[in-house]
């Protein structure tokens, strides 16, 4: 989300500052993301794992299954922005709420928080949600967020001290130089999850709402051939068709811990 877009959202709420809150961007590192979800209250039985290839079966075999969610981080390109605007053009803003929702979706209003939003989408949906500790901060946050519409949910995340503290702790980890919270970052996170109704969903806080990419079989997870074709590979093929060069992207999966 751009700073201008975030400022426009916040300008509509006199209770928020004109300049949006900004987070230090997260590194798409499985150790960092695993520490983050465990600090929030996800059981240590789940963890994130590197995906070194989505085409080589031998490398995919090293990833613990089932894979409950995928976190894709990529450079924001003109092709992506064009596709996003075209796909969203005729869509209404998502306004669903309540326990009957197939997925819970969070709108991003915190600058550079797309990594945190992606993580929240991954652990709050599908079978992964069953691993959230009942007395945790994350459990309390989801209990409060579920009955709210997206705008109010975004405010809840914006004001959450527990979320901000966990994010700050995770942002100080990793192996790369940590950028500043106010830096312009050209990387963006998107999360893919399998819902309990066996659909593949693309969840991105910068969109108008959650995107149902199609049905999956009972035994198919987010790393199955069908899920990859409808999700990550579809995205990458679109970028390759326009750019024609090597794509920079990183992918990690949420699945059973190996510890």
mmCIF file of N, CA and C in Angstrom, residues 49-96:
data_model
loop_
_atom_site.group_PDB
_atom_site.id
_atom_site.type_symbol
_atom_site.label_atom_id
_atom_site.label_comp_id
_atom_site.label_asym_id
_atom_site.label_seq_id
_atom_site.Cartn_x
_atom_site.Cartn_y
_atom_site.Cartn_z
ATOM 1 N N UNK A 49 8.467 -22.734 6.427
ATOM 2 C CA UNK A 49 9.567 -23.456 5.793
ATOM 3 C C UNK A 49 9.872 -22.840 4.430
ATOM 4 N N UNK A 50 11.148 -22.816 4.069
ATOM 5 C CA UNK A 50 11.561 -22.320 2.766
ATOM 6 C C UNK A 50 11.045 -23.219 1.648
ATOM 7 N N UNK A 51 10.666 -22.593 0.537
ATOM 8 C CA UNK A 51 10.336 -23.311 -0.696
ATOM 9 C C UNK A 51 11.430 -22.958 -1.702
ATOM 10 N N UNK A 52 12.237 -23.940 -2.063
ATOM 11 C CA UNK A 52 13.357 -23.684 -2.966
ATOM 12 C C UNK A 52 12.979 -23.874 -4.432
ATOM 13 N N UNK A 53 11.873 -24.554 -4.690
ATOM 14 C CA UNK A 53 11.401 -24.735 -6.067
ATOM 15 C C UNK A 53 9.929 -25.114 -6.032
ATOM 16 N N UNK A 54 9.177 -24.614 -7.009
ATOM 17 C CA UNK A 54 7.778 -25.035 -7.144
ATOM 18 C C UNK A 54 7.614 -25.941 -8.360
ATOM 19 N N UNK A 55 8.738 -26.310 -8.977
ATOM 20 C CA UNK A 55 8.701 -27.183 -10.156
ATOM 21 C C UNK A 55 9.429 -28.509 -9.950
ATOM 22 N N UNK A 56 10.347 -28.547 -9.005
ATOM 23 C CA UNK A 56 11.146 -29.743 -8.776
ATOM 24 C C UNK A 56 10.512 -30.597 -7.672
ATOM 25 N N UNK A 57 9.956 -31.764 -8.015
ATOM 26 C CA UNK A 57 9.298 -32.616 -7.006
ATOM 27 C C UNK A 57 10.241 -33.043 -5.887
ATOM 28 N N UNK A 58 11.524 -33.232 -6.211
ATOM 29 C CA UNK A 58 12.474 -33.667 -5.189
ATOM 30 C C UNK A 58 12.674 -32.584 -4.129
ATOM 31 N N UNK A 59 12.742 -31.325 -4.549
ATOM 32 C CA UNK A 59 12.893 -30.233 -3.586
ATOM 33 C C UNK A 59 11.598 -29.989 -2.816
ATOM 34 N N UNK A 60 10.466 -30.112 -3.489
ATOM 35 C CA UNK A 60 9.178 -29.950 -2.808
ATOM 36 C C UNK A 60 8.973 -31.031 -1.755
ATOM 37 N N UNK A 61 9.578 -32.195 -1.972
ATOM 38 C CA UNK A 61 9.407 -33.308 -1.034
ATOM 39 C C UNK A 61 10.015 -33.004 0.331
ATOM 40 N N UNK A 62 10.915 -32.025 0.400
ATOM 41 C CA UNK A 62 11.522 -31.668 1.680
ATOM 42 C C UNK A 62 10.591 -30.805 2.546
ATOM 43 N N UNK A 63 9.532 -30.263 1.962
ATOM 44 C CA UNK A 63 8.638 -29.374 2.702
ATOM 45 C C UNK A 63 7.628 -30.202 3.491
ATOM 46 N N UNK A 64 7.553 -30.017 4.820
ATOM 47 C CA UNK A 64 6.568 -30.766 5.620
ATOM 48 C C UNK A 64 5.147 -30.494 5.143
ATOM 49 N N UNK A 65 4.352 -31.529 5.072
ATOM 50 C CA UNK A 65 2.964 -31.393 4.603
ATOM 51 C C UNK A 65 2.011 -31.860 5.690
ATOM 52 N N UNK A 66 0.758 -31.411 5.684
ATOM 53 C CA UNK A 66 0.195 -30.509 4.683
ATOM 54 C C UNK A 66 0.690 -29.072 4.844
ATOM 55 N N UNK A 67 0.719 -28.357 3.721
ATOM 56 C CA UNK A 67 1.047 -26.931 3.729
ATOM 57 C C UNK A 67 -0.261 -26.163 3.845
ATOM 58 N N UNK A 68 -0.408 -25.395 4.923
ATOM 59 C CA UNK A 68 -1.657 -24.690 5.200
ATOM 60 C C UNK A 68 -1.734 -23.319 4.534
ATOM 61 N N UNK A 69 -0.577 -22.706 4.305
ATOM 62 C CA UNK A 69 -0.554 -21.364 3.718
ATOM 63 C C UNK A 69 0.775 -21.143 3.016
ATOM 64 N N UNK A 70 0.747 -20.283 1.998
ATOM 65 C CA UNK A 70 1.961 -19.845 1.310
ATOM 66 C C UNK A 70 2.073 -18.337 1.430
ATOM 67 N N UNK A 71 3.274 -17.864 1.730
ATOM 68 C CA UNK A 71 3.556 -16.428 1.740
ATOM 69 C C UNK A 71 4.486 -16.138 0.571
ATOM 70 N N UNK A 72 3.987 -15.374 -0.386
ATOM 71 C CA UNK A 72 4.757 -14.981 -1.565
ATOM 72 C C UNK A 72 5.134 -13.513 -1.443
ATOM 73 N N UNK A 73 6.414 -13.216 -1.598
ATOM 74 C CA UNK A 73 6.861 -11.820 -1.608
ATOM 75 C C UNK A 73 7.533 -11.554 -2.949
ATOM 76 N N UNK A 74 7.224 -10.409 -3.536
ATOM 77 C CA UNK A 74 7.662 -10.117 -4.895
ATOM 78 C C UNK A 74 7.789 -8.604 -5.092
ATOM 79 N N UNK A 75 8.557 -8.179 -6.104
ATOM 80 C CA UNK A 75 8.635 -6.746 -6.408
ATOM 81 C C UNK A 75 7.328 -6.268 -7.041
ATOM 82 N N UNK A 76 6.852 -5.126 -6.627
ATOM 83 C CA UNK A 76 5.632 -4.550 -7.207
ATOM 84 C C UNK A 76 5.986 -3.992 -8.590
ATOM 85 N N UNK A 77 5.448 -4.627 -9.620
ATOM 86 C CA UNK A 77 5.748 -4.235 -10.993
ATOM 87 C C UNK A 77 4.566 -3.506 -11.613
ATOM 88 N N UNK A 78 4.807 -2.890 -12.770
ATOM 89 C CA UNK A 78 3.721 -2.253 -13.512
ATOM 90 C C UNK A 78 2.686 -3.286 -13.943
ATOM 91 N N UNK A 79 3.156 -4.489 -14.291
ATOM 92 C CA UNK A 79 2.236 -5.552 -14.705
ATOM 93 C C UNK A 79 1.316 -5.953 -13.558
ATOM 94 N N UNK A 80 1.894 -6.076 -12.356
ATOM 95 C CA UNK A 80 1.070 -6.433 -11.195
ATOM 96 C C UNK A 80 0.048 -5.346 -10.898
ATOM 97 N N UNK A 81 0.481 -4.088 -10.898
ATOM 98 C CA UNK A 81 -0.430 -2.985 -10.600
ATOM 99 C C UNK A 81 -1.553 -2.903 -11.639
ATOM 100 N N UNK A 82 -1.210 -3.134 -12.908
ATOM 101 C CA UNK A 82 -2.214 -3.100 -13.967
ATOM 102 C C UNK A 82 -3.241 -4.214 -13.767
ATOM 103 N N UNK A 83 -2.756 -5.425 -13.515
ATOM 104 C CA UNK A 83 -3.667 -6.552 -13.305
ATOM 105 C C UNK A 83 -4.543 -6.325 -12.080
ATOM 106 N N UNK A 84 -3.936 -5.840 -10.990
ATOM 107 C CA UNK A 84 -4.684 -5.608 -9.745
ATOM 108 C C UNK A 84 -5.810 -4.601 -9.962
ATOM 109 N N UNK A 85 -5.505 -3.512 -10.617
ATOM 110 C CA UNK A 85 -6.522 -2.483 -10.842
ATOM 111 C C UNK A 85 -7.622 -2.985 -11.776
ATOM 112 N N UNK A 86 -7.237 -3.739 -12.805
ATOM 113 C CA UNK A 86 -8.236 -4.261 -13.734
ATOM 114 C C UNK A 86 -9.140 -5.288 -13.064
ATOM 115 N N UNK A 87 -8.560 -6.175 -12.260
ATOM 116 C CA UNK A 87 -9.361 -7.207 -11.605
ATOM 117 C C UNK A 87 -10.279 -6.606 -10.544
ATOM 118 N N UNK A 88 -9.818 -5.565 -9.874
ATOM 119 C CA UNK A 88 -10.619 -4.958 -8.808
ATOM 120 C C UNK A 88 -11.630 -3.931 -9.315
ATOM 121 N N UNK A 89 -11.495 -3.519 -10.573
ATOM 122 C CA UNK A 89 -12.277 -2.385 -11.084
ATOM 123 C C UNK A 89 -13.779 -2.555 -10.886
ATOM 124 N N UNK A 90 -14.293 -3.737 -11.166
ATOM 125 C CA UNK A 90 -15.741 -3.960 -11.095
ATOM 126 C C UNK A 90 -16.171 -4.675 -9.821
ATOM 127 N N UNK A 91 -15.266 -4.800 -8.863
ATOM 128 C CA UNK A 91 -15.599 -5.457 -7.605
ATOM 129 C C UNK A 91 -16.060 -4.440 -6.569
ATOM 130 N N UNK A 92 -16.979 -4.843 -5.740
ATOM 131 C CA UNK A 92 -17.401 -4.026 -4.612
ATOM 132 C C UNK A 92 -16.426 -4.225 -3.443
ATOM 133 N N UNK A 93 -16.292 -3.210 -2.618
ATOM 134 C CA UNK A 93 -15.485 -3.357 -1.409
ATOM 135 C C UNK A 93 -16.094 -4.447 -0.532
ATOM 136 N N UNK A 94 -15.253 -5.334 -0.054
ATOM 137 C CA UNK A 94 -15.704 -6.445 0.793
ATOM 138 C C UNK A 94 -16.183 -5.907 2.136
ATOM 139 N N UNK A 95 -17.374 -6.297 2.551
ATOM 140 C CA UNK A 95 -17.938 -5.785 3.805
ATOM 141 C C UNK A 95 -18.497 -6.891 4.689
ATOM 142 N N UNK A 96 -18.095 -8.135 4.421
ATOM 143 C CA UNK A 96 -18.619 -9.249 5.204
ATOM 144 C C UNK A 96 -17.998 -9.270 6.604
#
